[in-house]
Coordinates of N, CA, C and O in Angstrom, one line a residue:
D1 N -18.4 74.0 -147.6 CA -18.4 73.0 -148.6 C -17.3 73.5 -149.7 O -17.2 74.7 -150.0
A2 N -16.6 72.5 -150.2 CA -15.5 72.9 -151.1 C -15.9 73.6 -152.4 O -15.3 74.5 -152.8
A3 N -17.1 73.2 -152.9 CA -17.5 73.8 -154.1 C -17.9 75.3 -153.9 O -17.6 76.2 -154.7
E4 N -18.5 75.6 -152.8 CA -18.8 77.0 -152.4 C -17.6 77.8 -152.2 O -17.5 78.9 -152.7
E5 N -16.6 77.2 -151.5 CA -15.3 77.9 -151.3 C -14.6 78.2 -152.6 O -14.1 79.3 -152.8
F6 N -14.6 77.2 -153.5 CA -14.0 77.4 -154.8 C -14.7 78.5 -155.6 O -14.0 79.3 -156.2
A7 N -16.0 78.4 -155.6 CA -16.8 79.4 -156.4 C -16.5 80.8 -155.9 O -16.3 81.8 -156.6
A8 N -16.5 81.0 -154.5 CA -16.2 82.3 -154.0 C -14.8 82.8 -154.3 O -14.6 84.0 -154.7
E9 N -13.8 81.9 -154.3 CA -12.5 82.3 -154.6 C -12.4 82.7 -156.1 O -11.7 83.7 -156.5
M10 N -13.0 81.9 -157.0 CA -13.0 82.3 -158.4 C -13.7 83.6 -158.7 O -13.3 84.4 -159.5
R11 N -14.8 83.9 -158.0 CA -15.5 85.2 -158.1 C -14.5 86.3 -157.7 O -14.5 87.3 -158.4
R12 N -13.7 86.1 -156.7 CA -12.8 87.1 -156.2 C -11.7 87.3 -157.3 O -11.3 88.4 -157.6
L13 N -11.2 86.2 -157.8 CA -10.0 86.2 -158.7 C -10.4 86.6 -160.2 O -9.7 87.3 -160.8
R14 N -11.5 86.0 -160.6 CA -11.9 86.1 -162.0 C -13.4 86.2 -162.1 O -14.1 85.2 -162.2
S15 N -13.9 87.4 -162.0 CA -15.4 87.5 -162.0 C -16.0 87.1 -163.4 O -17.2 86.9 -163.4
D16 N -15.2 86.9 -164.4 CA -15.7 86.5 -165.7 C -15.9 85.0 -165.8 O -16.4 84.5 -166.8
V17 N -15.4 84.2 -164.8 CA -15.5 82.8 -164.9 C -16.7 82.3 -164.0 O -16.9 82.7 -162.9
S18 N -17.4 81.4 -164.6 CA -18.6 80.9 -164.0 C -18.3 79.5 -163.4 O -17.9 78.6 -164.2
V19 N -18.5 79.3 -162.1 CA -18.4 78.0 -161.5 C -19.8 77.4 -161.3 O -20.6 78.0 -160.7
R20 N -20.0 76.2 -161.8 CA -21.3 75.5 -161.7 C -21.2 74.3 -160.8 O -20.3 73.5 -160.9
Y21 N -22.1 74.2 -159.9 CA -22.3 73.1 -159.0 C -23.7 73.1 -158.5 O -24.4 74.0 -158.6
R22 N -24.1 72.0 -157.9 CA -25.4 71.9 -157.3 C -25.3 71.2 -156.0 O -24.4 70.4 -155.7
T23 N -26.3 71.5 -155.1 CA -26.3 70.8 -153.8 C -27.1 69.6 -154.0 O -27.9 69.4 -155.0
R24 N -27.0 68.7 -153.1 CA -27.7 67.4 -153.2 C -28.6 67.1 -152.0 O -28.6 66.0 -151.5
D25 N -29.4 68.0 -151.6 CA -30.3 67.8 -150.5 C -31.4 66.8 -150.7 O -31.9 66.2 -149.8
D26 N -31.7 66.5 -152.0 CA -32.7 65.6 -152.4 C -32.3 64.2 -152.5 O -33.1 63.3 -152.8
V27 N -31.0 63.9 -152.2 CA -30.4 62.6 -152.3 C -30.0 62.1 -150.9 O -29.6 62.9 -150.1
P28 N -30.2 60.8 -150.7 CA -29.7 60.3 -149.4 C -28.3 60.7 -149.0 O -27.4 60.7 -149.9
K29 N -28.1 61.0 -147.7 CA -26.8 61.6 -147.3 C -25.6 60.7 -147.7 O -24.6 61.2 -148.0
D30 N -25.8 59.4 -147.6 CA -24.7 58.5 -147.9 C -24.3 58.5 -149.4 O -23.2 58.1 -149.7
L31 N -25.1 59.1 -150.2 CA -24.8 59.1 -151.7 C -24.3 60.5 -152.1 O -24.1 60.8 -153.2
R32 N -24.2 61.5 -151.1 CA -23.8 62.8 -151.5 C -22.3 63.0 -151.7 O -21.8 63.9 -152.2
R33 N -21.5 62.1 -151.2 CA -20.0 62.2 -151.2 C -19.4 61.0 -152.0 O -18.5 60.4 -151.5
G34 N -20.0 60.7 -153.1 CA -19.5 59.6 -153.9 C -20.5 58.4 -153.9 O -21.5 58.4 -153.2
H35 N -20.2 57.5 -154.7 CA -21.1 56.3 -154.9 C -20.9 55.3 -153.8 O -19.7 54.8 -153.7
Q36 N -21.9 54.9 -153.1 CA -21.8 53.8 -152.1 C -22.8 52.8 -152.6 O -24.0 52.9 -152.5
Q37 N -22.3 51.7 -153.2 CA -23.2 50.7 -153.8 C -24.3 50.1 -152.9 O -25.4 50.1 -153.3
P38 N -24.0 49.7 -151.6 CA -25.1 49.2 -150.8 C -26.2 50.3 -150.6 O -27.4 49.9 -150.7
C39 N -25.9 51.5 -150.4 CA -26.9 52.6 -150.2 C -27.7 52.8 -151.5 O -28.9 52.9 -151.5
F40 N -26.9 52.8 -152.7 CA -27.6 53.0 -154.0 C -28.6 51.8 -154.2 O -29.7 52.0 -154.6
N41 N -28.2 50.6 -153.9 CA -29.0 49.4 -154.1 C -30.3 49.4 -153.3 O -31.3 48.9 -153.6
A42 N -30.2 50.1 -152.1 CA -31.3 50.1 -151.2 C -32.4 51.1 -151.6 O -33.5 51.1 -151.1
Q43 N -32.1 51.9 -152.6 CA -33.1 53.0 -153.1 C -34.1 52.3 -154.0 O -33.9 51.3 -154.6
S44 N -35.2 53.0 -154.2 CA -36.2 52.5 -155.1 C -35.7 52.5 -156.6 O -34.7 53.2 -156.9
A45 N -36.3 51.6 -157.4 CA -35.9 51.6 -158.8 C -36.0 52.9 -159.5 O -35.2 53.3 -160.3
D46 N -37.1 53.6 -159.2 CA -37.3 55.0 -159.8 C -36.1 55.9 -159.4 O -35.6 56.6 -160.3
L47 N -35.7 55.9 -158.1 CA -34.7 56.8 -157.7 C -33.3 56.4 -158.3 O -32.5 57.2 -158.7
R48 N -33.1 55.1 -158.4 CA -31.8 54.6 -159.0 C -31.8 55.0 -160.5 O -30.7 55.4 -161.0
R49 N -32.9 54.9 -161.1 CA -33.0 55.3 -162.6 C -32.7 56.8 -162.7 O -31.9 57.2 -163.5
F50 N -33.3 57.6 -161.9 CA -33.1 59.0 -161.9 C -31.7 59.4 -161.6 O -31.1 60.2 -162.3
L51 N -31.1 58.8 -160.6 CA -29.7 59.1 -160.3 C -28.7 58.6 -161.4 O -27.7 59.3 -161.7
T52 N -29.0 57.5 -162.1 CA -28.2 57.1 -163.2 C -28.3 58.0 -164.3 O -27.3 58.4 -164.9
H53 N -29.5 58.5 -164.7 CA -29.7 59.5 -165.8 C -29.0 60.8 -165.4 O -28.3 61.4 -166.3
E54 N -29.1 61.2 -164.2 CA -28.4 62.4 -163.7 C -26.9 62.3 -163.8 O -26.2 63.2 -164.3
F55 N -26.4 61.1 -163.4 CA -24.9 60.9 -163.5 C -24.5 61.0 -165.0 O -23.5 61.6 -165.3
L56 N -25.2 60.3 -165.9 CA -24.8 60.3 -167.3 C -24.9 61.7 -167.9 O -24.0 62.1 -168.7
A57 N -25.9 62.5 -167.5 CA -26.0 63.9 -167.9 C -24.8 64.7 -167.4 O -24.2 65.5 -168.1
D58 N -24.4 64.5 -166.1 CA -23.2 65.1 -165.5 C -21.9 64.8 -166.3 O -21.1 65.7 -166.6
V59 N -21.8 63.5 -166.7 CA -20.6 63.1 -167.4 C -20.6 63.8 -168.8 O -19.5 64.3 -169.2
E60 N -21.7 63.9 -169.4 CA -21.8 64.5 -170.7 C -21.5 66.0 -170.6 O -20.7 66.6 -171.4
A61 N -22.0 66.7 -169.6 CA -21.7 68.1 -169.4 C -20.2 68.3 -169.1 O -19.6 69.2 -169.7
M62 N -19.6 67.4 -168.3 CA -18.1 67.5 -168.0 C -17.3 67.2 -169.3 O -16.3 67.9 -169.5
R63 N -17.7 66.3 -170.0 CA -17.0 65.9 -171.3 C -17.0 67.1 -172.2 O -16.0 67.3 -172.9
G64 N -18.1 67.8 -172.3 CA -18.1 68.9 -173.3 C -17.7 70.3 -172.7 O -17.7 71.2 -173.4
A65 N -17.2 70.3 -171.5 CA -16.8 71.6 -170.9 C -15.5 72.0 -171.5 O -14.6 71.2 -171.9
R66 N -15.3 73.4 -171.6 CA -14.1 73.9 -172.1 C -13.0 73.7 -171.1 O -11.8 73.5 -171.5
A67 N -13.3 73.7 -169.9 CA -12.3 73.5 -168.8 C -13.0 72.7 -167.7 O -14.2 72.9 -167.4
L68 N -12.2 71.8 -167.1 CA -12.8 71.0 -166.0 C -11.7 70.7 -165.0 O -10.6 70.4 -165.4
I69 N -12.0 70.9 -163.8 CA -11.1 70.6 -162.7 C -11.6 69.4 -162.0 O -12.7 69.3 -161.5
C70 N -10.8 68.3 -162.1 CA -11.1 67.1 -161.4 C -9.8 66.4 -161.0 O -8.7 66.9 -161.3
T71 N -9.9 65.3 -160.3 CA -8.8 64.5 -159.9 C -8.7 63.1 -160.5 O -9.7 62.5 -160.7
H72 N -7.5 62.7 -160.7 CA -7.4 61.3 -161.3 C -7.5 60.3 -160.2 O -7.4 59.1 -160.5
S73 N -7.7 60.7 -159.0 CA -7.9 59.7 -157.9 C -9.4 59.3 -157.9 O -9.9 58.5 -157.2
S74 N -10.2 60.0 -158.7 CA -11.6 59.8 -158.8 C -11.9 59.0 -160.1 O -11.4 59.3 -161.2
N75 N -12.7 57.9 -160.0 CA -13.1 57.1 -161.1 C -13.8 58.0 -162.2 O -13.6 57.9 -163.4
V76 N -14.6 58.9 -161.7 CA -15.4 59.8 -162.6 C -14.4 60.7 -163.3 O -14.5 60.9 -164.5
G77 N -13.4 61.3 -162.6 CA -12.4 62.2 -163.2 C -11.6 61.5 -164.3 O -11.4 62.0 -165.3
R78 N -11.2 60.2 -164.0 CA -10.5 59.5 -165.0 C -11.3 59.2 -166.2 O -10.9 59.2 -167.3
L79 N -12.6 58.8 -166.0 CA -13.5 58.5 -167.1 C -13.7 59.7 -168.0 O -13.5 59.6 -169.2
V80 N -14.0 60.8 -167.4 CA -14.2 62.0 -168.2 C -12.9 62.4 -168.9 O -13.0 62.9 -170.1
A81 N -11.8 62.3 -168.3 CA -10.5 62.6 -169.0 C -10.3 61.7 -170.2 O -9.7 62.2 -171.2
L82 N -10.7 60.5 -170.1 CA -10.6 59.6 -171.3 C -11.6 59.9 -172.4 O -11.3 59.6 -173.6
L83 N -12.7 60.4 -172.0 CA -13.7 60.7 -173.1 C -13.4 61.9 -173.9 O -13.8 62.1 -175.0

């Protein structure tokens, strides 16, 4: 996984830098690699609400980070860069 590889490389290069990420085993597989509207719509209202709150918390954490690596080809990356 790219996050694990990046974290390992950062530990090798800069042991003082902390890389944070989480795995998504508790989320349907189709939603682990970006937002898929039909799959999201098929989930229960409680899970959709949970995922929405989690997304908003992620955006807030990224917005407040001292450093963030993201891509402008990502809607979330562009959103956070604007905030």
